[in-house]
Coordinates of C-alpha atoms and ligand atoms in Angstrom, one line a residue:
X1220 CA 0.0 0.0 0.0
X1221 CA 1.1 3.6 -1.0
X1222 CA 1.5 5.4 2.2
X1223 CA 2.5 8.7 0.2
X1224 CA 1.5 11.3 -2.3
X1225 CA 3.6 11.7 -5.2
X1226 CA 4.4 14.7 -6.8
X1227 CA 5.7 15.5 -9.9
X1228 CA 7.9 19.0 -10.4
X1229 CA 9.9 20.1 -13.5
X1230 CA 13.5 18.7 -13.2
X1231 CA 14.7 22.2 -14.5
X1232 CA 13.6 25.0 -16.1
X1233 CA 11.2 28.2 -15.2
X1234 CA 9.0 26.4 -12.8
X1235 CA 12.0 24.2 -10.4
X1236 CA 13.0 27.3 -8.1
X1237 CA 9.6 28.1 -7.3
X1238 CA 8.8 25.1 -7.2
X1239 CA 11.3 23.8 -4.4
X1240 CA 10.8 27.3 -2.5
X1241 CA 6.9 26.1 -2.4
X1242 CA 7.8 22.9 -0.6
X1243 CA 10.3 24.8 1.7
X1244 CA 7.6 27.7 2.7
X1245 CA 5.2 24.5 3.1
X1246 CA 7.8 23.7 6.2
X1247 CA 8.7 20.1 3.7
X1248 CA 12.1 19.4 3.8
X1249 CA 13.8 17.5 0.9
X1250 CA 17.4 16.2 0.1
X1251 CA 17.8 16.6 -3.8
X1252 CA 19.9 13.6 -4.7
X1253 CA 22.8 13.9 -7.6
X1254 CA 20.6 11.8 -9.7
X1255 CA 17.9 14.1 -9.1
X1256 CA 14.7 12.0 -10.4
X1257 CA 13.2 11.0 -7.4
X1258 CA 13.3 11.6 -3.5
X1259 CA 11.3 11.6 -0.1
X1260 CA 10.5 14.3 1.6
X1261 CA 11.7 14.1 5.6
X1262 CA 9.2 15.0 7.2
X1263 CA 5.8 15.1 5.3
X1264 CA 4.4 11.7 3.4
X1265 CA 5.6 13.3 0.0
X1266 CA 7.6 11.6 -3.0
X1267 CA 9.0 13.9 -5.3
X1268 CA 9.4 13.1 -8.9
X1269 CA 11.3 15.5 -11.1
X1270 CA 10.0 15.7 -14.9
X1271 CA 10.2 17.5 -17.9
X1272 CA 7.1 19.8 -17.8
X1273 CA 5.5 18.6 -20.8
X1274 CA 5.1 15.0 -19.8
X1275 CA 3.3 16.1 -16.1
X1276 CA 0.0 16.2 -17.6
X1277 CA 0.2 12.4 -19.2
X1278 CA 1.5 11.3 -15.8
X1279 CA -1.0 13.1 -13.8
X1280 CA -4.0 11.7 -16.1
X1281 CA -2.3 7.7 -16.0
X1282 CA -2.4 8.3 -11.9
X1283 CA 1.8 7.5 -12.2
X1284 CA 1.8 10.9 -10.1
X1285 CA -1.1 12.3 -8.0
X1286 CA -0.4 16.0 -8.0
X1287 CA 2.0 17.8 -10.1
X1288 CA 3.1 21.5 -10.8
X1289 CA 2.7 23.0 -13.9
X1290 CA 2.0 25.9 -16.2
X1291 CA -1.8 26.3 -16.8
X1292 CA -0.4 27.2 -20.8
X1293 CA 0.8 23.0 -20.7
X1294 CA -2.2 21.7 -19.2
X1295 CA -4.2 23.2 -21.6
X1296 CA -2.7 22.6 -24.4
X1297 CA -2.4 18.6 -23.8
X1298 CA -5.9 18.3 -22.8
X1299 CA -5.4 15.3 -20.5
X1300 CA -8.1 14.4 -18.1
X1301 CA -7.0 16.2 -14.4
X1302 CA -8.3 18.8 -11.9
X1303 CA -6.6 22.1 -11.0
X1304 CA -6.8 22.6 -7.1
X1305 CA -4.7 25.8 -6.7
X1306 CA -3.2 28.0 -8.8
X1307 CA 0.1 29.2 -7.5
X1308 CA 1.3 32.8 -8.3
X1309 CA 4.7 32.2 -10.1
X1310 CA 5.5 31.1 -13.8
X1311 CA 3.3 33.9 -14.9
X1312 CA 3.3 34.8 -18.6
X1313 CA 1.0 35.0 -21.4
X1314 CA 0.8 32.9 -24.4
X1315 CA 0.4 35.5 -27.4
X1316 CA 0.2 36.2 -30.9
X1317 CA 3.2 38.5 -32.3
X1318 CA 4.0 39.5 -36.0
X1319 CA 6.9 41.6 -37.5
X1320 CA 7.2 45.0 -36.4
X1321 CA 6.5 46.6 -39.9
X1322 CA 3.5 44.6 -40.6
X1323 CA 0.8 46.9 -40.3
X1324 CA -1.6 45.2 -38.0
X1325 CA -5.3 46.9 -37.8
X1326 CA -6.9 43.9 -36.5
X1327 CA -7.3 40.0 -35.7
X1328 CA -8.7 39.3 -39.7
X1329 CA -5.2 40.3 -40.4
X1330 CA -4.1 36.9 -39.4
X1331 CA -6.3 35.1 -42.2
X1332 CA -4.5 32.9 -44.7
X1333 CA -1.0 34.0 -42.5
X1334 CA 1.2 31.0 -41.8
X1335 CA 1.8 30.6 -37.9
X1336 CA 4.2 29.0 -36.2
X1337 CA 4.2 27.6 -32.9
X1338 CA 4.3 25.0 -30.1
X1339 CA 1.1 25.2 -29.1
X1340 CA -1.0 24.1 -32.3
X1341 CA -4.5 23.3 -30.1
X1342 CA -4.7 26.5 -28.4
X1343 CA -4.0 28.3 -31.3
X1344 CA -6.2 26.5 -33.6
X1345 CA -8.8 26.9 -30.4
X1346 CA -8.4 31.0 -30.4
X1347 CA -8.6 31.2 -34.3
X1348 CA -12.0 28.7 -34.5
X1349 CA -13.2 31.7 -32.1
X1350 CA -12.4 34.1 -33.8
X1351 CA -13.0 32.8 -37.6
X1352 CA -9.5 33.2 -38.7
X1353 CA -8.1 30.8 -41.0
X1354 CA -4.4 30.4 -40.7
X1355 CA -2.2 27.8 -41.5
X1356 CA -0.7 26.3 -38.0
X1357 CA 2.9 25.0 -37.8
X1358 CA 3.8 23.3 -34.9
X1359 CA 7.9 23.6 -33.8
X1360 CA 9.1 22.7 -30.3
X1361 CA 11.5 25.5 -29.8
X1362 CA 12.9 28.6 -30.8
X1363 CA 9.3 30.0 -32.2
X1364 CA 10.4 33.2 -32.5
X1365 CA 13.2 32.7 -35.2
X1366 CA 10.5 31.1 -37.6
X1367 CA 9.2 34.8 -39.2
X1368 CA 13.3 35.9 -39.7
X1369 CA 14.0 33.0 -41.3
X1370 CA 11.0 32.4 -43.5
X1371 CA 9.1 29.6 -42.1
X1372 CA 6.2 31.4 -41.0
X1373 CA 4.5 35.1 -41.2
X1374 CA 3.8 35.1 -37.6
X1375 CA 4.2 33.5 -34.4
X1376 CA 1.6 32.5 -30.9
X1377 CA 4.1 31.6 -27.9
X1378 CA 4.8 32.3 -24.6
X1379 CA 5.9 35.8 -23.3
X1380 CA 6.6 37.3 -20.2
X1381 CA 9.2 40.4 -20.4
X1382 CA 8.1 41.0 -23.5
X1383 CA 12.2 41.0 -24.5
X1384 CA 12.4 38.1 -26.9
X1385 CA 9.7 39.3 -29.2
X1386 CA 11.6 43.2 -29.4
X1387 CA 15.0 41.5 -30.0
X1388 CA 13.8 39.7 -32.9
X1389 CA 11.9 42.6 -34.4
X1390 CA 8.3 41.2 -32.9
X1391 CA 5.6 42.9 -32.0
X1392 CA 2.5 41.2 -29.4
X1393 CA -0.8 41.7 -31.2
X1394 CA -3.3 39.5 -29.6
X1395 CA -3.3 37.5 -26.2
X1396 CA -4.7 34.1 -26.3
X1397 CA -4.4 33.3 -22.7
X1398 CA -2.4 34.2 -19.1
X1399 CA -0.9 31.6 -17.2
X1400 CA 0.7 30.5 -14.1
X1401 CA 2.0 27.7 -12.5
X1402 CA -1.0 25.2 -11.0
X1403 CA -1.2 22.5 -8.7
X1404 CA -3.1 19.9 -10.4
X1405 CA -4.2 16.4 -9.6
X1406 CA -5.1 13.0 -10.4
X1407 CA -9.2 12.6 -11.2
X1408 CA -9.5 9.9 -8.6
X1409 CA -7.3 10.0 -5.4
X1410 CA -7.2 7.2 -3.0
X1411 CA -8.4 8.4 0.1
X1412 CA -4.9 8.7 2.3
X1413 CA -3.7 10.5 -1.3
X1414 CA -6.7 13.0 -0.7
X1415 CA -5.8 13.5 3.2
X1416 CA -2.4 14.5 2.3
X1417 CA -3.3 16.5 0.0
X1418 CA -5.6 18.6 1.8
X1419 CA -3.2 18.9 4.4
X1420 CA -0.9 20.2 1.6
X1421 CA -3.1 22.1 0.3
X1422 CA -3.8 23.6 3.5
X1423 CA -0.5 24.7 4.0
X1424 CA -0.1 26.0 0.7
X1425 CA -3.2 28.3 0.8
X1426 CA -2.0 29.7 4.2
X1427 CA 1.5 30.6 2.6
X1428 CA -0.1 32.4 -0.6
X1429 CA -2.5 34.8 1.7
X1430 CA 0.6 35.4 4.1
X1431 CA 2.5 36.4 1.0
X1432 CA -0.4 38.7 -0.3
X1433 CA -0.3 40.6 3.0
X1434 CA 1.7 42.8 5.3
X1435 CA 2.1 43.5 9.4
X1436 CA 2.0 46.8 10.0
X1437 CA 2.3 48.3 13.7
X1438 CA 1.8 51.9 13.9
X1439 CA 2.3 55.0 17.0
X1440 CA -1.4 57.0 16.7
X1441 CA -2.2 60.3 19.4
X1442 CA -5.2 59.3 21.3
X1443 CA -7.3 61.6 20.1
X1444 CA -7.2 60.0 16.4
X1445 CA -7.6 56.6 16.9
X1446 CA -10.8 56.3 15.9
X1447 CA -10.3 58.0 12.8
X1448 CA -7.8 55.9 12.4
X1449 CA -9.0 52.6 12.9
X1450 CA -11.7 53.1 10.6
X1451 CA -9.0 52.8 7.9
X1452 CA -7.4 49.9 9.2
X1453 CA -9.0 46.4 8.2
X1454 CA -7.2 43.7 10.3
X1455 CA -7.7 40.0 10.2
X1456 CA -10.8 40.6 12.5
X1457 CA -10.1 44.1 13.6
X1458 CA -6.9 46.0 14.7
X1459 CA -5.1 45.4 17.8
X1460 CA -4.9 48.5 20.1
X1461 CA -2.0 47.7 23.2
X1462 CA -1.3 50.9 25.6
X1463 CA 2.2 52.8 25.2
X1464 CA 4.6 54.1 28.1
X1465 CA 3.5 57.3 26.6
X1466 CA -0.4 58.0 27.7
X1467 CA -1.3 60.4 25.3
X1468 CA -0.2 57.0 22.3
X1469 CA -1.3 54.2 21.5
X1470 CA 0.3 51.0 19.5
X1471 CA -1.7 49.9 16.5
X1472 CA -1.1 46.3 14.8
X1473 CA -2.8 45.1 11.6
X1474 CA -2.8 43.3 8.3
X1475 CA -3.2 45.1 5.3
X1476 CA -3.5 43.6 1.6
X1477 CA -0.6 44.0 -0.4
X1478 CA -2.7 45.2 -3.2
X1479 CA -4.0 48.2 -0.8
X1480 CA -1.0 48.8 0.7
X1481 CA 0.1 52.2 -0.3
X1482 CA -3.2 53.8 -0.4
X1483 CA -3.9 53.0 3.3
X1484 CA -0.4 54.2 4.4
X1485 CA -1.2 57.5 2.7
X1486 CA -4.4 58.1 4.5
X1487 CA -2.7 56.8 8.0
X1488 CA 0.6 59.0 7.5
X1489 CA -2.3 61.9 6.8
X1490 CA -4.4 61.3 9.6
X1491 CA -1.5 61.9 12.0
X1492 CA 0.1 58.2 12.0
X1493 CA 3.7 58.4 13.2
X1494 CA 6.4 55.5 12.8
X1495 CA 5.0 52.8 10.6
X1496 CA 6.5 49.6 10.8
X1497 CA 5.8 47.3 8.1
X1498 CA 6.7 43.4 8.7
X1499 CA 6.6 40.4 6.0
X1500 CA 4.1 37.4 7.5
X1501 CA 5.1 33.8 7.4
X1502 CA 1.7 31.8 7.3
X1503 CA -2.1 32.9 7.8
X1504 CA -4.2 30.2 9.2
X1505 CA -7.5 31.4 9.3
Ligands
PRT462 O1 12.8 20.9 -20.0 P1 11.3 21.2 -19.9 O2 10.5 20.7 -21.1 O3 10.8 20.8 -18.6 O4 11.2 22.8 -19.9 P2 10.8 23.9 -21.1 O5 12.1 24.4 -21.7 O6 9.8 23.3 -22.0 O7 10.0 25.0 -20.2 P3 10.6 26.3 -19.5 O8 11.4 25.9 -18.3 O9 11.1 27.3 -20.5 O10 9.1 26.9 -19.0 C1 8.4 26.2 -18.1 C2 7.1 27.0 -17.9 O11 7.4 28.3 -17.4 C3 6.2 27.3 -19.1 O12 5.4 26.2 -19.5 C4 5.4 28.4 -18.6 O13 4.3 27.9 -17.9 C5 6.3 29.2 -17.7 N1 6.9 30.4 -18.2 C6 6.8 31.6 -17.7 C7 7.6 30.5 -19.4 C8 7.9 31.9 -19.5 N2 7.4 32.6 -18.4 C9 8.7 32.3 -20.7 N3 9.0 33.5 -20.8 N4 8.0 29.6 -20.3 C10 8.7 30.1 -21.3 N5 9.1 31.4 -21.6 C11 9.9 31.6 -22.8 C12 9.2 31.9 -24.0 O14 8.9 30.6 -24.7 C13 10.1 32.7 -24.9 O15 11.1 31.9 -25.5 O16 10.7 32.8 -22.6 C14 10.8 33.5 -23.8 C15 10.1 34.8 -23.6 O17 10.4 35.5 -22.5 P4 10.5 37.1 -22.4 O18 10.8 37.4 -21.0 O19 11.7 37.5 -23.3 O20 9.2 37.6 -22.9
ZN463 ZN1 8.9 21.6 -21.9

């Protein structure tokens, strides 16, 4: 009997770092062996498998590995039978349509009767059914963005995230077919000790992503504007209030969304707010 979950990671590439920092945040401790295709975490029922990212989704849908990380773009675009259960924040790009920078692109009916090359031939031919384009789709496995400069193709679809490849081969992005990030997905049908460990994964993973989306702030307010104050603040439940030395202060904690950060330390700093501490958080277990 199985007493572990397997997961299956890219062996190198984009998605490894964040990958391993994931298990490490999680509090999972692994020894990467020289070998480097399998290994145990040490202290959480977790068997690593390291992959090339392309052939997660096949092992994911054959039940080889129960969970794996990958980008969404992959999972997609192989159409194998598995559920996403979290998406994950890194890997983030966007899988896009670019032509030359002197073609003179007004819109999308442009692309009819072009020649476009790329590695993802279903999500293109997907976004072009859509859209009632007729191209002609040629699939290559790497270097996509050479075909136009060297005649293989008008145009290109493939993955972008600076935006830096596309400018230094004289590319411009015209359309966006879809963003994408690195997901935890799963098996269809997990044994049940498979489905306990992963909740309990899971658990820990959700708890690092909403510590990472928010800050600790402690703050010195007069008194006479705490109110005021307060009303700004949201908290977990509500701000923390603890007495100073000084009578006439008081010490104010909270936790403030990263995405509202700067606007509420505007209106604190203006409402008479003095030394603002700001802390990263660990975990947030709700
Ligand atoms: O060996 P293996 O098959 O496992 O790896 P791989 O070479 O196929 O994949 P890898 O490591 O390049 O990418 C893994 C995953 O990272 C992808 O499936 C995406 O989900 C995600 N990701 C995020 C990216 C990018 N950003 C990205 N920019 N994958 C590829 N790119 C490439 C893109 O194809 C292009 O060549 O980077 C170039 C563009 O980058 P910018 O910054 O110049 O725009
Ligand atoms: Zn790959």
């Amino acid at each position: 009997m199985d007493n572990k979950l397997k997961i299956a990671i890219q062996k190198s590439g984009r998605l490894y770092e964040d990958s391993i920092k994931l298990l490490k945040d999680c509090s999972i401790e692994i020894n990467i062996g020289i070998d480097k295709l399998k290994t145990t975490a040490l202290n959480f029922p977790l068997e690593i498998l390291f992959l090339r990212d392309d052939d997660i989704p096949q092992y994911l849908e054959d039940g080889v590995a129960d969970i794996g990380i990958v980008g969404k773009n992959i999972l997609l675009e192989k159409r194998k039978k598995v559920q996403i259960k979290e998406t994950l924040g890194f890997g983030k790009c966007r899988l896009s349509i670019a032509v030359p920078k002197s073609f003179k692109y007004n819109n999308i009916k442009f692309l009819n009767g072009k020649r476009i090359a790329t590695s993802y031939p279903f999500l293109v031919k997907e976004f072009f059914g859509k859209k009632n384009i007729k191209a002609d789709i040629h699939e290559i496995s790497g270097a996509v963005e050479i075909a136009p400069g060297i005649g293989l193709a008008d145009c290109i679809c493939d993955l972008v995230s600076s935006g830096s490849t596309l400018f230094m081969n004289g590319l411009k992005e015209v359309e966006t077919i879809l963003r994408s990030e690195a997901v935890l997905a799963s098996h269809m049908y997990l044994g049940s000790l498979q489905k306990m460990i992963l909740d309990k994964f899971l658990f820990r993973i959700r708890a690092v992503k909403k510590a990472k989306n928010n800050k600790y702030i402690l703050l010195n307010v007069p008194n006479e504007r705490l109110d005021m104050i307060i009303s700004y603040l949201p908290g977990i439940k509500s701000p923390a209030i603890l007495p100073l030395a000084n009578s006439e202060c008081s010490s104010v904690h909270s936790v403030v969304n990263e995405n509202d950060f700067w606007r509420i330390i505007e209106n604190l700093k203006e409402l008479g707010a003095q030394d603002i501490l700001v802390l990263p958080i660990e975990k947030i277990i709700l």
